[in-house]
């Protein structure tokens, strides 16, 4: 019978010693603390208890098991202390982030780090105000060096037998008394457009004088058309240009107001006005020639700056609806941070093209490129601060972008005042 009991598989279940086999007692399992992380190298785990060889060998080594249990308890205590310290550090870091967020510092929203653009909002607002006032004073005091498109003058279409250089033509006209001439190519280097300040009204004598002045060595010139533009036409062009700028700003105001919100539309228009005034003010301050090509550059600048502003506004609206628990200023900072990479890439590529036109495009595109270069710098700055800070000052909040759904109908409460309606016959 003893042999049968030893061969019984139910009795072959390994048991631990009196000191180390307490793991089979349910009460001991409740007292045992649950660990968040596994013990290093499996020490103190159930591997020894589940291994028959180890269990049998451990029956005669109760003293060594007690030492192992003490080491395991010490390791468990150290791990628990480390977990508590980690949680405490996380609480401290979270509190520090919240405090920094309230002060306008850097705060993480998920994995996104916010750059505090609005932290220097007031100094940038003062700088913008100074630039606008200085530009207006320069325009009022110095005035614009208006080109022939606005003041009137003489324009002539000239064709040479051989390709001619613009510098040679301008120098030949200056040698014959025709100063301040503007020469542009018309498709090829043999056909040119020559524009001069107001001259005499005698077209025949003027045509003969120009033919003689435009003659280059071994390269005869043929004038096909001579036009005299009066000052009245130039004033009309000037007024139409001002009206075009005003109309463009009004249209942008209406578009942004319908597409986003009125507070944002006012910020966008103020940003566009800033860009146009600063660019014109620089031309007035340094006396650069202002003609129709420069006006075209300013109109193109308004379109570019509005596009950059719309990208920022779209992200602001999205973050106001998506992100909770941060202030409006931090929402704007988050939006500007998320669009910063796109802004840098866009302005870099556009500036490369503008610089190429400035240095390689010739005299016809030079001032056009200069106006674009000045306006691009002002537009990037204004899209970041002016277009975003003005709506914040007007009280921009999440309520401006959340759609409030109105009930389609209201439930009516019907009261029966006639008790006879419920009487049964």
Tab-separated table of C-alpha atoms in Angstrom:
chain	number	residue	atom	x	y	z
A	1	UNK	CA	0.000	0.000	0.000
A	2	UNK	CA	2.923	2.313	0.658
A	3	UNK	CA	4.156	1.767	-2.898
A	4	UNK	CA	0.734	2.535	-4.347
A	5	UNK	CA	0.590	5.756	-2.377
A	6	UNK	CA	3.971	6.823	-3.675
A	7	UNK	CA	2.954	6.079	-7.263
A	8	UNK	CA	-0.268	8.030	-6.964
A	9	UNK	CA	0.107	11.066	-9.253
A	10	UNK	CA	-2.025	13.173	-6.979
A	11	UNK	CA	0.555	12.759	-4.204
A	12	UNK	CA	3.419	13.668	-6.523
A	13	UNK	CA	2.436	17.323	-6.450
A	14	UNK	CA	5.445	19.194	-5.113
A	15	UNK	CA	5.013	20.891	-1.801
A	16	UNK	CA	7.185	23.469	-0.215
A	17	UNK	CA	8.743	23.221	3.192
A	18	UNK	CA	7.142	24.605	6.296
A	19	UNK	CA	8.974	27.870	5.907
A	20	UNK	CA	8.898	28.305	2.150
A	21	UNK	CA	5.684	26.522	1.170
A	22	UNK	CA	3.250	29.038	2.483
A	23	UNK	CA	2.400	29.959	-1.084
A	24	UNK	CA	-0.241	27.172	-1.195
A	25	UNK	CA	-2.252	28.836	1.613
A	26	UNK	CA	-4.950	31.239	0.335
A	27	UNK	CA	-4.528	33.465	3.385
A	28	UNK	CA	-0.845	33.875	2.630
A	29	UNK	CA	-1.655	34.806	-0.995
A	30	UNK	CA	-3.859	37.650	0.207
A	31	UNK	CA	-1.117	39.001	2.432
A	32	UNK	CA	1.432	38.878	-0.364
A	33	UNK	CA	1.751	42.301	-2.079
A	34	UNK	CA	1.252	42.461	-5.790
A	35	UNK	CA	4.190	43.893	-7.689
A	36	UNK	CA	3.960	46.219	-10.687
A	37	UNK	CA	7.172	44.942	-12.183
A	38	UNK	CA	8.680	41.431	-12.278
A	39	UNK	CA	11.559	40.659	-9.970
A	40	UNK	CA	14.995	40.676	-11.470
A	41	UNK	CA	16.216	37.239	-12.687
A	42	UNK	CA	13.002	35.561	-11.411
A	43	UNK	CA	14.112	35.590	-7.779
A	44	UNK	CA	11.333	34.778	-5.381
A	45	UNK	CA	8.878	33.919	-8.165
A	46	UNK	CA	6.724	30.798	-8.370
A	47	UNK	CA	9.276	29.090	-10.590
A	48	UNK	CA	10.858	27.327	-7.622
A	49	UNK	CA	7.530	26.281	-6.151
A	50	UNK	CA	6.309	24.880	-9.466
A	51	UNK	CA	9.537	23.003	-10.167
A	52	UNK	CA	9.501	19.541	-8.476
A	53	UNK	CA	13.275	19.269	-8.359
A	54	UNK	CA	13.680	22.636	-6.738
A	55	UNK	CA	10.841	21.962	-4.334
A	56	UNK	CA	12.361	18.659	-3.133
A	57	UNK	CA	15.759	20.232	-2.768
A	58	UNK	CA	14.243	23.076	-0.824
A	59	UNK	CA	12.720	20.861	1.826
A	60	UNK	CA	15.997	20.533	3.652
A	61	UNK	CA	17.049	24.128	3.213
A	62	UNK	CA	14.544	26.107	5.208
A	63	UNK	CA	17.223	28.389	6.550
A	64	UNK	CA	18.324	29.476	3.047
A	65	UNK	CA	14.716	30.057	2.044
A	66	UNK	CA	14.220	32.423	4.962
A	67	UNK	CA	17.173	34.499	3.803
A	68	UNK	CA	15.778	34.541	0.264
A	69	UNK	CA	12.412	35.678	1.558
A	70	UNK	CA	14.021	38.546	3.466
A	71	UNK	CA	15.929	39.630	0.348
A	72	UNK	CA	12.737	39.497	-1.691
A	73	UNK	CA	10.910	41.647	0.844
A	74	UNK	CA	13.747	44.171	0.796
A	75	UNK	CA	13.662	44.307	-3.020
A	76	UNK	CA	9.887	44.671	-2.973
A	77	UNK	CA	10.150	47.552	-0.504
A	78	UNK	CA	12.740	49.296	-2.670
A	79	UNK	CA	10.571	48.861	-5.781
A	80	UNK	CA	7.521	50.266	-3.998
A	81	UNK	CA	9.519	53.261	-2.763
A	82	UNK	CA	10.789	53.866	-6.280
A	83	UNK	CA	7.236	53.728	-7.669
A	84	UNK	CA	6.052	56.188	-5.019
A	85	UNK	CA	8.931	58.550	-5.822
A	86	UNK	CA	8.129	58.298	-9.548
A	87	UNK	CA	4.475	59.140	-8.947
A	88	UNK	CA	5.488	62.023	-6.715
A	89	UNK	CA	7.846	63.378	-9.377
A	90	UNK	CA	5.097	63.117	-11.996
A	91	UNK	CA	2.736	65.076	-9.760
A	92	UNK	CA	5.411	67.740	-9.221
A	93	UNK	CA	6.119	67.948	-12.981
A	94	UNK	CA	2.407	68.238	-13.756
A	95	UNK	CA	2.018	71.003	-11.194
A	96	UNK	CA	5.065	72.787	-12.617
A	97	UNK	CA	3.640	72.540	-16.146
A	98	UNK	CA	0.312	73.933	-14.983
A	99	UNK	CA	2.040	76.804	-13.205
A	100	UNK	CA	4.141	77.530	-16.283
A	101	UNK	CA	1.034	77.423	-18.451
A	102	UNK	CA	-0.728	79.982	-16.267
A	103	UNK	CA	2.276	82.274	-16.588
A	104	UNK	CA	2.388	81.860	-20.373
A	105	UNK	CA	5.356	79.519	-20.344
A	106	UNK	CA	5.979	76.318	-22.277
A	107	UNK	CA	3.438	73.580	-21.685
A	108	UNK	CA	2.973	70.184	-23.305
A	109	UNK	CA	-0.365	69.297	-24.881
A	110	UNK	CA	0.006	65.578	-25.477
A	111	UNK	CA	3.386	65.265	-27.173
A	112	UNK	CA	3.272	68.817	-28.567
A	113	UNK	CA	5.466	71.484	-27.020
A	114	UNK	CA	4.045	74.988	-27.160
A	115	UNK	CA	6.261	77.966	-28.056
A	116	UNK	CA	4.999	81.006	-26.097
A	117	UNK	CA	4.571	83.446	-28.998
A	118	UNK	CA	2.032	85.568	-27.135
A	119	UNK	CA	4.443	86.081	-24.239
A	120	UNK	CA	6.040	88.972	-26.153
A	121	UNK	CA	2.758	90.197	-27.576
A	122	UNK	CA	2.919	93.670	-26.044
A	123	UNK	CA	6.466	94.538	-27.221
A	124	UNK	CA	5.565	93.385	-30.730
A	125	UNK	CA	2.374	95.454	-30.664
A	126	UNK	CA	4.378	98.540	-29.705
A	127	UNK	CA	6.869	97.817	-32.507
A	128	UNK	CA	4.063	97.423	-35.044
A	129	UNK	CA	2.426	100.673	-33.953
A	130	UNK	CA	5.745	102.486	-34.245
A	131	UNK	CA	6.350	101.114	-37.751
A	132	UNK	CA	2.880	102.113	-38.959
A	133	UNK	CA	3.145	105.641	-37.540
A	134	UNK	CA	6.650	106.093	-39.006
A	135	UNK	CA	5.433	104.903	-42.415
A	136	UNK	CA	2.477	107.298	-42.409
A	137	UNK	CA	4.764	110.204	-41.456
A	138	UNK	CA	7.230	109.274	-44.226
A	139	UNK	CA	4.412	109.140	-46.803
A	140	UNK	CA	3.009	112.496	-45.647
A	141	UNK	CA	6.363	114.310	-45.449
A	142	UNK	CA	8.459	112.842	-48.249
A	143	UNK	CA	5.698	111.646	-50.517
A	144	UNK	CA	6.067	108.900	-53.076
A	145	UNK	CA	8.491	109.046	-55.975
A	146	UNK	CA	5.745	108.319	-58.473
A	147	UNK	CA	6.719	106.789	-61.760
A	148	UNK	CA	5.608	107.740	-65.243
A	149	UNK	CA	2.480	105.615	-64.902
A	150	UNK	CA	1.116	108.112	-62.375
A	151	UNK	CA	2.714	111.411	-63.436
A	152	UNK	CA	2.390	111.050	-67.190
A	153	UNK	CA	5.165	111.328	-69.775
A	154	UNK	CA	6.250	109.858	-73.081
A	155	UNK	CA	6.331	106.208	-74.111
A	156	UNK	CA	7.895	104.912	-77.306
A	157	UNK	CA	8.164	101.459	-78.881
A	158	UNK	CA	11.673	100.959	-80.246
A	159	UNK	CA	13.080	98.153	-82.390
A	160	UNK	CA	16.820	97.620	-82.975
A	161	UNK	CA	18.451	95.723	-85.780
A	162	UNK	CA	20.574	93.785	-83.279
A	163	UNK	CA	20.046	92.891	-79.602
A	164	UNK	CA	20.654	95.878	-77.328
A	165	UNK	CA	21.405	96.198	-73.627
A	166	UNK	CA	19.142	98.273	-71.390
A	167	UNK	CA	22.082	100.068	-69.771
A	168	UNK	CA	23.425	101.162	-73.152
A	169	UNK	CA	20.030	102.561	-74.189
A	170	UNK	CA	19.593	104.476	-70.905
A	171	UNK	CA	23.109	105.885	-71.190
A	172	UNK	CA	22.563	106.958	-74.800
A	173	UNK	CA	19.366	108.795	-73.835
A	174	UNK	CA	21.075	110.514	-70.904
A	175	UNK	CA	23.911	111.700	-73.155
A	176	UNK	CA	21.332	113.394	-75.409
A	177	UNK	CA	19.442	115.147	-72.601
A	178	UNK	CA	16.714	112.572	-71.883
A	179	UNK	CA	17.200	111.894	-68.181
A	180	UNK	CA	15.303	109.499	-65.900
A	181	UNK	CA	14.433	107.134	-68.727
A	182	UNK	CA	12.922	103.727	-68.059
A	183	UNK	CA	13.718	100.954	-70.547
A	184	UNK	CA	12.031	97.538	-70.621
A	185	UNK	CA	12.180	94.586	-72.988
A	186	UNK	CA	9.096	93.588	-74.945
A	187	UNK	CA	9.552	89.867	-75.507
A	188	UNK	CA	12.969	89.968	-77.206
A	189	UNK	CA	16.140	91.933	-76.675
A	190	UNK	CA	15.582	93.790	-79.947
A	191	UNK	CA	12.190	95.269	-78.997
A	192	UNK	CA	12.129	97.742	-76.111
A	193	UNK	CA	9.685	100.100	-74.421
A	194	UNK	CA	11.165	103.484	-73.551
A	195	UNK	CA	9.398	105.756	-71.076
A	196	UNK	CA	10.434	109.329	-70.409
A	197	UNK	CA	9.262	112.190	-68.153
A	198	UNK	CA	6.911	114.785	-69.708
A	199	UNK	CA	8.472	116.399	-72.818
A	200	UNK	CA	7.271	118.846	-75.428
A	201	UNK	CA	3.919	118.322	-77.095
A	202	UNK	CA	5.456	118.333	-80.581
A	203	UNK	CA	5.327	114.644	-81.481
A	204	UNK	CA	7.205	115.000	-84.808
A	205	UNK	CA	10.149	116.814	-83.309
A	206	UNK	CA	10.182	114.508	-80.320
A	207	UNK	CA	10.196	111.424	-82.547
A	208	UNK	CA	13.159	112.735	-84.548
A	209	UNK	CA	15.098	113.613	-81.389
A	210	UNK	CA	14.439	110.166	-79.899
A	211	UNK	CA	15.524	108.424	-83.096
A	212	UNK	CA	18.823	110.267	-83.012
A	213	UNK	CA	19.299	109.695	-79.270
A	214	UNK	CA	18.486	105.997	-79.419
A	215	UNK	CA	20.935	105.222	-82.206
A	216	UNK	CA	23.721	102.961	-80.955
A	217	UNK	CA	27.059	102.262	-82.660
A	218	UNK	CA	26.461	99.811	-85.526
A	219	UNK	CA	22.895	99.303	-84.324
A	220	UNK	CA	20.173	101.559	-85.765
A	221	UNK	CA	16.861	102.132	-83.963
A	222	UNK	CA	13.385	102.332	-85.452
A	223	UNK	CA	10.612	104.013	-83.424
A	224	UNK	CA	7.247	102.540	-84.322
A	225	UNK	CA	4.976	104.389	-81.906
A	226	UNK	CA	5.231	107.490	-79.682
A	227	UNK	CA	2.558	108.239	-77.053
A	228	UNK	CA	2.259	111.272	-74.806
A	229	UNK	CA	0.511	110.540	-71.501
A	230	UNK	CA	-0.929	113.591	-69.784
A	231	UNK	CA	-0.913	114.277	-66.062
A	232	UNK	CA	-4.711	113.925	-65.915
A	233	UNK	CA	-4.473	110.302	-67.013
A	234	UNK	CA	-1.757	109.734	-64.443
A	235	UNK	CA	-3.924	111.137	-61.638
A	236	UNK	CA	-6.773	108.891	-62.721
A	237	UNK	CA	-4.499	105.861	-62.572
A	238	UNK	CA	-3.334	106.938	-59.120
A	239	UNK	CA	-6.900	107.213	-57.786
A	240	UNK	CA	-7.858	103.880	-59.317
A	241	UNK	CA	-4.861	102.284	-57.626
A	242	UNK	CA	-5.884	103.602	-54.215
A	243	UNK	CA	-9.432	102.376	-54.791
A	244	UNK	CA	-8.089	98.945	-55.757
A	245	UNK	CA	-6.204	98.680	-52.457
A	246	UNK	CA	-9.218	99.749	-50.405
A	247	UNK	CA	-11.550	97.395	-52.280
A	248	UNK	CA	-9.148	94.491	-51.765
A	249	UNK	CA	-9.066	95.091	-47.997
A	250	UNK	CA	-12.871	95.344	-47.787
A	251	UNK	CA	-13.314	92.112	-49.738
A	252	UNK	CA	-10.840	90.340	-47.463
A	253	UNK	CA	-12.764	91.603	-44.430
A	254	UNK	CA	-16.012	90.172	-45.742
A	255	UNK	CA	-14.477	86.845	-46.743
A	256	UNK	CA	-12.817	86.157	-43.389
A	257	UNK	CA	-15.931	87.291	-41.495
A	258	UNK	CA	-18.080	84.794	-43.401
A	259	UNK	CA	-15.498	82.022	-43.423
A	260	UNK	CA	-14.394	82.267	-39.776
A	261	UNK	CA	-15.475	84.959	-37.348
A	262	UNK	CA	-15.687	88.774	-37.260
A	263	UNK	CA	-12.978	89.096	-34.603
A	264	UNK	CA	-10.576	87.152	-36.794
A	265	UNK	CA	-11.569	89.152	-39.885
A	266	UNK	CA	-10.715	92.425	-38.165
A	267	UNK	CA	-7.332	91.044	-37.155
A	268	UNK	CA	-6.678	89.855	-40.716
A	269	UNK	CA	-7.551	93.242	-42.251
A	270	UNK	CA	-5.391	95.093	-39.733
A	271	UNK	CA	-2.556	92.738	-40.597
A	272	UNK	CA	-2.960	93.378	-44.334
A	273	UNK	CA	-3.159	97.129	-43.743
A	274	UNK	CA	0.050	96.913	-41.716
A	275	UNK	CA	1.860	95.076	-44.521
A	276	UNK	CA	0.757	97.525	-47.237
A	277	UNK	CA	1.484	100.664	-45.197
A	278	UNK	CA	4.922	99.475	-44.076
A	279	UNK	CA	5.929	98.556	-47.638
A	280	UNK	CA	4.756	101.894	-49.059
A	281	UNK	CA	6.391	103.710	-46.145
A	282	UNK	CA	9.770	102.163	-46.908
A	283	UNK	CA	9.472	103.326	-50.536
A	284	UNK	CA	8.568	106.843	-49.358
A	285	UNK	CA	11.352	106.940	-46.752
A	286	UNK	CA	14.163	106.000	-49.163
A	287	UNK	CA	12.686	107.603	-52.289
A	288	UNK	CA	12.358	104.407	-54.309
A	289	UNK	CA	10.369	104.782	-57.555
A	290	UNK	CA	6.733	103.806	-57.152
A	291	UNK	CA	5.016	102.690	-60.335
A	292	UNK	CA	2.429	100.160	-61.443
A	293	UNK	CA	4.810	97.228	-60.990
A	294	UNK	CA	5.257	98.153	-57.325
A	295	UNK	CA	1.489	98.461	-56.952
A	296	UNK	CA	1.100	95.002	-58.471
A	297	UNK	CA	3.613	93.684	-55.925
A	298	UNK	CA	1.583	95.159	-53.046
A	299	UNK	CA	-1.627	93.577	-54.339
A	300	UNK	CA	0.156	90.227	-54.683
A	301	UNK	CA	1.506	90.698	-51.175
A	302	UNK	CA	-2.004	91.166	-49.796
A	303	UNK	CA	-3.049	87.850	-51.323
A	304	UNK	CA	0.007	86.025	-49.973
A	305	UNK	CA	-0.299	87.467	-46.480
A	306	UNK	CA	-3.997	86.598	-46.332
A	307	UNK	CA	-3.248	83.020	-47.362
A	308	UNK	CA	-0.718	82.677	-44.555
A	309	UNK	CA	-3.183	84.202	-42.095
A	310	UNK	CA	-5.986	81.850	-43.195
A	311	UNK	CA	-3.771	78.827	-42.477
A	312	UNK	CA	-3.167	80.081	-38.926
A	313	UNK	CA	-6.853	80.906	-38.409
A	314	UNK	CA	-7.938	77.463	-39.555
A	315	UNK	CA	-5.645	75.819	-37.006
A	316	UNK	CA	-6.835	78.228	-34.286
A	317	UNK	CA	-10.455	77.282	-34.942
A	318	UNK	CA	-9.596	73.583	-34.931
A	319	UNK	CA	-7.683	73.778	-31.647
A	320	UNK	CA	-10.408	75.807	-29.937
A	321	UNK	CA	-12.835	72.976	-30.711
A	322	UNK	CA	-10.429	70.101	-30.047
A	323	UNK	CA	-8.231	71.075	-27.073
A	324	UNK	CA	-9.757	71.582	-23.644
A	325	UNK	CA	-8.350	72.867	-20.396
A	326	UNK	CA	-6.036	75.604	-21.724
A	327	UNK	CA	-6.488	79.343	-22.039
A	328	UNK	CA	-7.216	81.134	-25.359
A	329	UNK	CA	-3.675	82.540	-25.379
A	330	UNK	CA	-2.230	79.035	-25.057
A	331	UNK	CA	-4.540	77.821	-27.833
A	332	UNK	CA	-3.165	80.512	-30.141
A	333	UNK	CA	0.384	79.590	-29.117
A	334	UNK	CA	-0.342	75.936	-29.903
A	335	UNK	CA	-1.753	76.857	-33.315
A	336	UNK	CA	1.225	79.050	-34.189
A	337	UNK	CA	3.601	76.299	-33.052
A	338	UNK	CA	1.882	73.713	-35.240
A	339	UNK	CA	1.992	76.006	-38.309
A	340	UNK	CA	5.535	77.261	-37.691
A	341	UNK	CA	7.219	74.604	-39.841
A	342	UNK	CA	4.852	75.264	-42.728
A	343	UNK	CA	5.405	79.027	-42.419
A	344	UNK	CA	9.191	78.666	-42.460
A	345	UNK	CA	9.153	76.398	-45.512
A	346	UNK	CA	6.770	78.677	-47.422
A	347	UNK	CA	8.588	81.932	-46.712
A	348	UNK	CA	11.955	80.337	-47.517
A	349	UNK	CA	10.902	79.086	-50.949
A	350	UNK	CA	9.137	82.347	-51.853
A	351	UNK	CA	12.122	84.436	-50.763
A	352	UNK	CA	14.414	82.354	-52.965
A	353	UNK	CA	12.263	83.186	-55.993
A	354	UNK	CA	12.045	86.866	-55.050
A	355	UNK	CA	15.804	87.148	-54.588
A	356	UNK	CA	16.352	85.447	-57.943
A	357	UNK	CA	14.080	88.019	-59.623
A	358	UNK	CA	15.773	90.852	-57.775
A	359	UNK	CA	19.307	90.026	-58.886
A	360	UNK	CA	18.676	88.218	-62.172
A	361	UNK	CA	15.400	89.685	-63.447
A	362	UNK	CA	16.780	92.966	-64.750
A	363	UNK	CA	15.578	96.520	-64.212
A	364	UNK	CA	11.984	95.732	-65.140
A	365	UNK	CA	11.512	93.369	-62.175
A	366	UNK	CA	13.900	94.958	-59.689
A	367	UNK	CA	11.519	97.261	-57.813
A	368	UNK	CA	8.766	94.695	-58.053
A	369	UNK	CA	11.058	92.244	-56.258
A	370	UNK	CA	12.123	94.833	-53.680
A	371	UNK	CA	8.493	95.531	-52.775
A	372	UNK	CA	7.773	91.811	-52.473
A	373	UNK	CA	10.861	91.259	-50.314
A	374	UNK	CA	9.869	93.988	-47.855
A	375	UNK	CA	6.252	92.872	-47.806
A	376	UNK	CA	7.057	89.194	-47.260
A	377	UNK	CA	9.050	89.970	-44.135
A	378	UNK	CA	6.308	92.239	-42.821
A	379	UNK	CA	3.595	89.739	-43.771
A	380	UNK	CA	5.197	86.816	-41.961
A	381	UNK	CA	5.617	88.910	-38.835
A	382	UNK	CA	2.071	90.288	-38.960
A	383	UNK	CA	0.466	86.867	-39.491
A	384	UNK	CA	2.135	85.656	-36.299
A	385	UNK	CA	1.428	88.587	-33.999
A	386	UNK	CA	-0.966	91.211	-35.386
A	387	UNK	CA	-3.501	88.840	-36.952
A	388	UNK	CA	-3.510	86.637	-33.836
A	389	UNK	CA	-3.143	89.142	-31.001
A	390	UNK	CA	-5.953	91.517	-32.045
A	391	UNK	CA	-8.673	88.798	-31.818
A	392	UNK	CA	-7.328	87.812	-28.395
A	393	UNK	CA	-7.642	91.419	-27.237
A	394	UNK	CA	-11.230	91.395	-28.493
A	395	UNK	CA	-12.064	88.419	-26.272
A	396	UNK	CA	-11.657	85.474	-28.625
A	397	UNK	CA	-12.734	82.249	-26.887
A	398	UNK	CA	-14.005	78.748	-27.544
A	399	UNK	CA	-17.615	79.970	-27.565
A	400	UNK	CA	-16.923	81.790	-30.841
A	401	UNK	CA	-16.324	78.495	-32.666
A	402	UNK	CA	-18.667	76.023	-30.966
A	403	UNK	CA	-21.916	75.601	-32.851
A	404	UNK	CA	-24.859	75.936	-30.519
A	405	UNK	CA	-27.610	73.599	-31.676
A	406	UNK	CA	-31.091	74.954	-31.160
A	407	UNK	CA	-34.004	72.553	-30.582
A	408	UNK	CA	-36.185	72.132	-33.626
A	409	UNK	CA	-39.331	72.169	-31.547
A	410	UNK	CA	-40.454	72.562	-27.970
A	411	UNK	CA	-42.652	70.066	-26.258
A	412	UNK	CA	-46.086	71.349	-25.363
A	413	UNK	CA	-47.765	70.458	-22.093
A	414	UNK	CA	-51.465	69.759	-22.597
A	415	UNK	CA	-53.789	70.178	-19.615
A	416	UNK	CA	-57.356	68.860	-19.647
A	417	UNK	CA	-59.569	71.164	-17.638
A	418	UNK	CA	-62.870	69.377	-18.368
A	419	UNK	CA	-63.265	66.430	-15.960
A	420	UNK	CA	-66.247	65.100	-17.930
A	421	UNK	CA	-63.906	63.957	-20.712
A	422	UNK	CA	-62.700	61.135	-18.433
A	423	UNK	CA	-66.118	60.056	-17.159
A	424	UNK	CA	-67.424	56.773	-18.428
A	425	UNK	CA	-70.974	56.389	-19.491
